[in-house]
Short mmCIF file of C-alpha atoms in Angstrom, two decimals:
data_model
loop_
_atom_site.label_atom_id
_atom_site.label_comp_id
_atom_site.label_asym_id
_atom_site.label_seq_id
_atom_site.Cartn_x
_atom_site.Cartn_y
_atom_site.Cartn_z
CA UNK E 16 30.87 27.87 10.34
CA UNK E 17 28.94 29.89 13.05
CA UNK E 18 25.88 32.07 11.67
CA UNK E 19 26.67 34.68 13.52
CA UNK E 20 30.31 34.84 11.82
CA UNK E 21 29.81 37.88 9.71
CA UNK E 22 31.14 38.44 6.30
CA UNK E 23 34.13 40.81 7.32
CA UNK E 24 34.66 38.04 9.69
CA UNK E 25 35.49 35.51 6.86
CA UNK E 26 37.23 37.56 4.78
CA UNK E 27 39.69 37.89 7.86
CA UNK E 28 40.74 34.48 8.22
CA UNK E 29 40.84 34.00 4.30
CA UNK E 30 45.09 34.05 3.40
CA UNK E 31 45.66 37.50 1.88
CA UNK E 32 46.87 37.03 -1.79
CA UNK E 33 49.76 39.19 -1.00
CA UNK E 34 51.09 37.08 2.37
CA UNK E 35 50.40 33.59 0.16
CA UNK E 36 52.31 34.80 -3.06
CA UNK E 37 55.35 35.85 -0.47
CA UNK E 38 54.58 32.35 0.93
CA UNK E 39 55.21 30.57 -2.95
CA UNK E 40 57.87 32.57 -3.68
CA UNK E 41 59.76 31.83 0.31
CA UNK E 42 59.29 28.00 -0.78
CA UNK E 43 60.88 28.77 -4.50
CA UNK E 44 63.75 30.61 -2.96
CA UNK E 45 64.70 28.10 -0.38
CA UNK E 46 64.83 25.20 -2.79
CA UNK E 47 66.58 27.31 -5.21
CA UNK E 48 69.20 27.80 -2.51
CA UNK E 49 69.64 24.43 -1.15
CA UNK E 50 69.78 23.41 -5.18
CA UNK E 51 72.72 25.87 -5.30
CA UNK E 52 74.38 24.36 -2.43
CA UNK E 53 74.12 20.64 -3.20
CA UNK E 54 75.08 21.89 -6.68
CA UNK E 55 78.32 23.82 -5.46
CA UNK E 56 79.61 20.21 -3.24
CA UNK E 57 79.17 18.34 -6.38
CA UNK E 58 81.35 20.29 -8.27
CA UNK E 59 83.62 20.81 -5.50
CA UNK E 60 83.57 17.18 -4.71
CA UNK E 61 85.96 16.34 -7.41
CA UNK E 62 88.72 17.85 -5.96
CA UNK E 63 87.99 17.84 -2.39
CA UNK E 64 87.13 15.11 -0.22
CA UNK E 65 83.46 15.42 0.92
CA UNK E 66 85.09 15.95 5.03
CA UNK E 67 87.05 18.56 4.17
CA UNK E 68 83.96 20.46 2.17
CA UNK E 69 81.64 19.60 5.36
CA UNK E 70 84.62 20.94 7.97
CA UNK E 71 84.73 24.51 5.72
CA UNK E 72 81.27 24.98 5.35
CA UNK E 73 80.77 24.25 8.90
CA UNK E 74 82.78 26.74 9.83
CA UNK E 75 81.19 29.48 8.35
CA UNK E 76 77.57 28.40 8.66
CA UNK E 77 78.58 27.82 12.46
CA UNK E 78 80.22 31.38 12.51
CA UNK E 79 76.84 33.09 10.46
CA UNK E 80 73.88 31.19 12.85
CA UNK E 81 75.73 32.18 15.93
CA UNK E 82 75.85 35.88 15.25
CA UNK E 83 72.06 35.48 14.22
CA UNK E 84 72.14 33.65 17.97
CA UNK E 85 73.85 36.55 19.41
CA UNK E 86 72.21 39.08 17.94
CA UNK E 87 68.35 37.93 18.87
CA UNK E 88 70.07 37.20 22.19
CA UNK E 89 69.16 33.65 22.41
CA UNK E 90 72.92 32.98 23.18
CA UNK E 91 71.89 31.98 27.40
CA UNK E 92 70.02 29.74 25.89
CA UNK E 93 72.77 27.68 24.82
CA UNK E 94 72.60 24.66 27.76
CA UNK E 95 69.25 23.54 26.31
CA UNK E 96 70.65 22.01 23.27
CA UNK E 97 72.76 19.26 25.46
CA UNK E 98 69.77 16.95 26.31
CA UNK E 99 69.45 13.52 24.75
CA UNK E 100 66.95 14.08 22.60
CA UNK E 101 68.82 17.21 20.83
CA UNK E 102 71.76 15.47 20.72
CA UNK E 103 70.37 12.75 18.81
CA UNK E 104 68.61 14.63 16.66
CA UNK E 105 71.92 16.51 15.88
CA UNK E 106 73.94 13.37 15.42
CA UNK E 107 70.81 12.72 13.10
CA UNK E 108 71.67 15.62 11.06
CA UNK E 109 75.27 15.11 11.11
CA UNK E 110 74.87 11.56 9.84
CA UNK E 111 72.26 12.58 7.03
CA UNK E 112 74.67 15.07 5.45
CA UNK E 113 77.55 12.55 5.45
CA UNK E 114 75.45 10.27 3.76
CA UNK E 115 73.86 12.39 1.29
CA UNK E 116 76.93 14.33 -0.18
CA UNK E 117 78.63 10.80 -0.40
CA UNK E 118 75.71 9.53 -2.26
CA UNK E 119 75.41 12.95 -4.22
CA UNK E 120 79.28 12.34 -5.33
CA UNK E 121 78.75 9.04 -7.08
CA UNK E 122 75.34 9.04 -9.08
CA UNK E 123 73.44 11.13 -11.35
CA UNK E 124 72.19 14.71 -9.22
CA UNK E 125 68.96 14.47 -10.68
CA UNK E 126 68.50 10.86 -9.03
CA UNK E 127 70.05 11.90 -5.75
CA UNK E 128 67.75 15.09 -5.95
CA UNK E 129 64.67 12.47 -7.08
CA UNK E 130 65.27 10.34 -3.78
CA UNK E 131 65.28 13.20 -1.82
CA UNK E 132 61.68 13.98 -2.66
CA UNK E 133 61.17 10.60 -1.25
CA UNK E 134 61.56 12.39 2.45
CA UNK E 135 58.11 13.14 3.08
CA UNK E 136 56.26 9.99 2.21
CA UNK E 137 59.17 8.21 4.62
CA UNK E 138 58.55 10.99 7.51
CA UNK E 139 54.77 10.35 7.00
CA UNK E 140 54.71 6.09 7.34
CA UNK E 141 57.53 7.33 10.66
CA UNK E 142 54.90 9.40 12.29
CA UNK E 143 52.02 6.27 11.71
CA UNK E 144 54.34 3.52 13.14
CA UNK E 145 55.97 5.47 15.98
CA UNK E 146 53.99 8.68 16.71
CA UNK E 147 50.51 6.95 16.36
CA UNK E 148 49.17 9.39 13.93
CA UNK E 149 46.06 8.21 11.70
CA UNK E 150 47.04 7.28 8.54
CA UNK E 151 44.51 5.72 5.63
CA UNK E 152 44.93 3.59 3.45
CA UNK E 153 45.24 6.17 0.65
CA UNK E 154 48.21 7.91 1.96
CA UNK E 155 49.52 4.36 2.50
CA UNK E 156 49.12 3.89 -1.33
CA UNK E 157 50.74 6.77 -2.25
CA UNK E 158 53.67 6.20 -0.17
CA UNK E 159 53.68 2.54 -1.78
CA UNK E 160 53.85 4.54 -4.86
CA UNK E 161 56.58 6.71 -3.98
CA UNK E 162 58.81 3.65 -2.91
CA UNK E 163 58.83 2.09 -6.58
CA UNK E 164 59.37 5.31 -8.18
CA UNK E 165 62.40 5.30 -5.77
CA UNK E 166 63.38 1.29 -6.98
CA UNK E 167 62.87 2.76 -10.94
CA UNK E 168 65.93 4.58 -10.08
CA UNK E 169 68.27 2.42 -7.82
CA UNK E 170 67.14 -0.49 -10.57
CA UNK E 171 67.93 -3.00 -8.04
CA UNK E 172 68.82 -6.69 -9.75
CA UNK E 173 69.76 -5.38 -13.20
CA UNK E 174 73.10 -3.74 -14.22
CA UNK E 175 71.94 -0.66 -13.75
CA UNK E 176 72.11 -1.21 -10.24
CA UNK E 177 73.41 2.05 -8.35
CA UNK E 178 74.71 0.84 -5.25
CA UNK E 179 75.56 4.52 -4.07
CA UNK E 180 71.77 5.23 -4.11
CA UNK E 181 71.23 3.26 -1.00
CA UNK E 182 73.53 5.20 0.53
CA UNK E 183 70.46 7.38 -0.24
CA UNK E 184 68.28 6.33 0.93
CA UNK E 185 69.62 5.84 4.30
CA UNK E 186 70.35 9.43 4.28
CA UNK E 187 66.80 10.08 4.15
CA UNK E 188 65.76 7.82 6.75
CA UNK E 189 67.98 9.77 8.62
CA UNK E 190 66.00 13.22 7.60
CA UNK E 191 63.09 11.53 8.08
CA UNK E 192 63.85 10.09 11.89
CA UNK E 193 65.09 13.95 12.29
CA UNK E 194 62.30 15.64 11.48
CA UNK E 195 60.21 13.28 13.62
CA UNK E 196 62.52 14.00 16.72
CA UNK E 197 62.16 17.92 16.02
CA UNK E 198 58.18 17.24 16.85
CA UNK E 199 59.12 16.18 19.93
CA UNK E 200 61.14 18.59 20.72
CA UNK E 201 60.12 21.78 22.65
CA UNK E 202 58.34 24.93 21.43
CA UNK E 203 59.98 27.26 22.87
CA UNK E 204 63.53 26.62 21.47
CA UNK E 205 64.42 28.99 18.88
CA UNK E 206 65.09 27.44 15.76
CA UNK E 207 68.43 29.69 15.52
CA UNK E 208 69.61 27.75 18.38
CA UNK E 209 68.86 24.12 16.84
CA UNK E 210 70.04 25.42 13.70
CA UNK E 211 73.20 26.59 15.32
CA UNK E 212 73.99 22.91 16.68
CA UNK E 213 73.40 21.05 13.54
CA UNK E 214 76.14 23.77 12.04
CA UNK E 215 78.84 22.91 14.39
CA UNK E 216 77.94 18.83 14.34
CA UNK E 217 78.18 19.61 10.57
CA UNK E 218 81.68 20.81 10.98
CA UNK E 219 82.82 18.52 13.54
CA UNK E 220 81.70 15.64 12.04
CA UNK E 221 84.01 16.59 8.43
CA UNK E 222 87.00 17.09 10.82
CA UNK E 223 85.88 13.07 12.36
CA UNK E 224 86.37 11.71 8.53
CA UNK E 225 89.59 13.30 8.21
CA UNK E 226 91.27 9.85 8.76
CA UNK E 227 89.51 7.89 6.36
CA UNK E 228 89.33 9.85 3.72
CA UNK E 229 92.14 10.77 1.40
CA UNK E 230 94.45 13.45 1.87
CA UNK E 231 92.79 16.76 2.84
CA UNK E 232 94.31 19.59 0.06
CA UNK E 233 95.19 23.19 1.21
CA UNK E 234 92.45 24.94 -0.29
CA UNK E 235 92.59 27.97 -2.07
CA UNK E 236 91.04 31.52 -2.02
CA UNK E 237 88.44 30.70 -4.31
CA UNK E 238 87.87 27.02 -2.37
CA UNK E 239 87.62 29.21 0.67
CA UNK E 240 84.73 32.06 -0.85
CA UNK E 241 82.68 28.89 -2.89
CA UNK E 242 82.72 27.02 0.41
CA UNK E 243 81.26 30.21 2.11
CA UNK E 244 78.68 30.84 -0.59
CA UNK E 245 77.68 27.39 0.01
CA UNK E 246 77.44 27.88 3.88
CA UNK E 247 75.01 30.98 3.20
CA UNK E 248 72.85 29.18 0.71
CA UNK E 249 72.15 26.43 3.25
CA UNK E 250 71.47 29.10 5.67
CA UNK E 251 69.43 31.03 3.52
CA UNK E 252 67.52 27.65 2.40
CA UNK E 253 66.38 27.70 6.34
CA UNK E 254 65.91 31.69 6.47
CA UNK E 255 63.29 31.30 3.51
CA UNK E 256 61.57 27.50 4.50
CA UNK E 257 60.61 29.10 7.41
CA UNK E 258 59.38 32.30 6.02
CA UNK E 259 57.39 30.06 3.68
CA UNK E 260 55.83 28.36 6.66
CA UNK E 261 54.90 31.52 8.30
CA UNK E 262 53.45 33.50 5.25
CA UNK E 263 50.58 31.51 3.32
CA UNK E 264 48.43 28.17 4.38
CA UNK E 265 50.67 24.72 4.11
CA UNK E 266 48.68 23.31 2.00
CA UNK E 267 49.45 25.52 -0.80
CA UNK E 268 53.03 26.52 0.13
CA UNK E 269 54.17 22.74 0.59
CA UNK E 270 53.73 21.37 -3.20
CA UNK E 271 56.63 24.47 -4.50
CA UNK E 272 58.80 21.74 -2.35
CA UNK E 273 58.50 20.12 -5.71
CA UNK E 274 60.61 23.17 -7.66
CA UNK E 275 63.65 21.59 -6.29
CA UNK E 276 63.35 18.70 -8.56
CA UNK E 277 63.03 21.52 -11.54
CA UNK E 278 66.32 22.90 -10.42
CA UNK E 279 67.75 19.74 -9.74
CA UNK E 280 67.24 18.35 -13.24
CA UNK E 281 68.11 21.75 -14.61
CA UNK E 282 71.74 20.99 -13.17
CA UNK E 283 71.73 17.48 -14.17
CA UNK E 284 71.32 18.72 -17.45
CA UNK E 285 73.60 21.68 -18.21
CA UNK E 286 76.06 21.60 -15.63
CA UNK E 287 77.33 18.17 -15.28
CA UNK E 288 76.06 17.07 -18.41
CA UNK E 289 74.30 14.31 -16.85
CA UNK E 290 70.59 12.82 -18.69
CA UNK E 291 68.30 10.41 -16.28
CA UNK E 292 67.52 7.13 -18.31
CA UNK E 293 63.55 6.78 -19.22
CA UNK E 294 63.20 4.12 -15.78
CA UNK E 295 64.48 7.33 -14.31
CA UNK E 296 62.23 9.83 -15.18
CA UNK E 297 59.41 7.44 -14.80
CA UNK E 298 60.97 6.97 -11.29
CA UNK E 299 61.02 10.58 -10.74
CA UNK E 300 57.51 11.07 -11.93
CA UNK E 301 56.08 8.60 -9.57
CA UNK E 302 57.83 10.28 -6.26
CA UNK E 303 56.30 13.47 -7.57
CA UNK E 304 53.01 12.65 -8.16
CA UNK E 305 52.94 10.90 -5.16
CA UNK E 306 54.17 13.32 -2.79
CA UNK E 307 51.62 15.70 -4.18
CA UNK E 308 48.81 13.53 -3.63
CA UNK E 309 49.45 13.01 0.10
CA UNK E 310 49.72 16.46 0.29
CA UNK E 311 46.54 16.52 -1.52
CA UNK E 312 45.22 13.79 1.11
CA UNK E 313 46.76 15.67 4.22
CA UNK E 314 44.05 19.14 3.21
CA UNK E 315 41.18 17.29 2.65
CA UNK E 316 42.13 15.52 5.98
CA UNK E 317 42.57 18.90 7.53
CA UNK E 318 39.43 20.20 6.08
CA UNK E 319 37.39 17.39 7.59
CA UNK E 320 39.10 17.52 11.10
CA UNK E 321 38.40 21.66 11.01
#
């Protein structure tokens, strides 16, 4: 800090309480709404095959981001998203969702949820090995950490063994190659625009499984409005993330991540009646606690960089 930085001065670039409390609350919101989502395709998910649900929900999160496309008039924009690298990272998305609402189908929601806390400590060891970013050996524990809370749950070996949880996990590795492709990707491309592609690869990529799923069922009315409810959660997820990001530091935004485990197990619990075994929740504590100490490790990294 300069001497001749002023007191006024610092009490300018200190958050204001009101812009970080919008910033906690942003983060809440969008996990509540992806919760509500993932929560809607499991239920759904018994009647409906999972390419079906991704082909309806396409269609209207597809129709919602474009209008949002049209109306900022980023619309000309349009040829930038068929290069390579966005194409893979929207096959990337594509692929993740397959995998994830298959996995979500066949084990307990609060383990699929757990797993997906898992992300960040995979997108983390992904920018070390490829990207070249600094990484100490403390983060490196964590992540170590965060891998055998995720084995506590898949209970590999035993007869507990959840086969359906790889599935998983490769879904993750998926959102974790993603979001390491989105670095690289550039700056100036709205996010409505990327946003917009991963809708339609969503929907095209349900109408792909058609084949090898079974049969596809005429859905109702009320299949038809839960499906859309489910398109503007995800949407709304995004709408609020990246409020989140742009309303209060990271570092104290990042950790209400976590509140979509809360939700999660809140589902598990009353709605499909489902209780996580004590490996489980010792599984689930693990992930947490060690996602929130590499956050922990990424400020005081921060704070010595600044």
């Amino acid at each position: 800090m300069s001497r001749l930085e002023t007191a006024s001065d610092i009490a300018v670039k200190r958050p204001v309480v009101g812009e970080v409390l919008l910033g906690i609350a942003a983060m809440t919101a969008s996990m509540l709404c992806f919760n509500v989502g993932d929560t809607i395709f499991k239920l759904m998910g018994t009647t409906m095959p999972v390419g079906e649900m991704l082909f309806i929900r396409g269609i209207f999160a597809s129709l919602m981001v474009l209008a949002v496309c049209a109306y900022t008039g980023v619309l000309p924009m349009m040829p930038r998203l068929f290069t390579p690298l966005i194409g893979m990272r929207v096959a990337l998305e594509a692929l993740c969702s397959v995998l994830f609402f298959v996995g979500l189908m066949n084990i307990a929601y609060a383990d699929a949820a757990a797993i997906g806390q898992f992300t960040p400590l995979m997108v983390m060891a992904g920018a070390a090995l490829f990207l070249g970013e600094a990484v100490g050996w403390r983060r490196w524990s964590s992540a170590a950490v965060g891998f055998a809370g995720v084995l506590l749950i898949i209970k590999p070996g035993t007869g507990a063994f959840q086969p359906m949880a790889l599935v998983l996990l490769a879904s993750m590795a998926c959102v974790a190659a993603r979001d390491l492709i989105t670095r690289l990707v550039p700056k100036d491309l709205p996010t409505s625009l990327l946003t917009a592609g991963s809708a339609v690869a969503g929907m095209l990529i349900g109408l792909v499984m058609a084949p090898f799923e079974r049969a596809w069922i005429v859905p109702s009315a009320v299949d038809i409005v839960v499906m859309a409810v489910a398109a503007a959660t995800v949407l709304g997820g995004y709408v609020f993330i990246i409020m989140a990001m742009r309303n209060g530091p990271t570092a104290v935004t990042s950790p209400f991540r976590y509140t979509y485990m809360l939700f999660a197990t809140l589902s598990s619990l009353i709605i499909f009646q489902e209780r996580p075994d004590t490996l489980s929740w010792l599984g689930i504590a693990l992930i947490i606690g060690s996602g929130l100490y590499m956050l922990h490790r990424e400020r005081v990294v921060s704070r010595r960089a600044a």
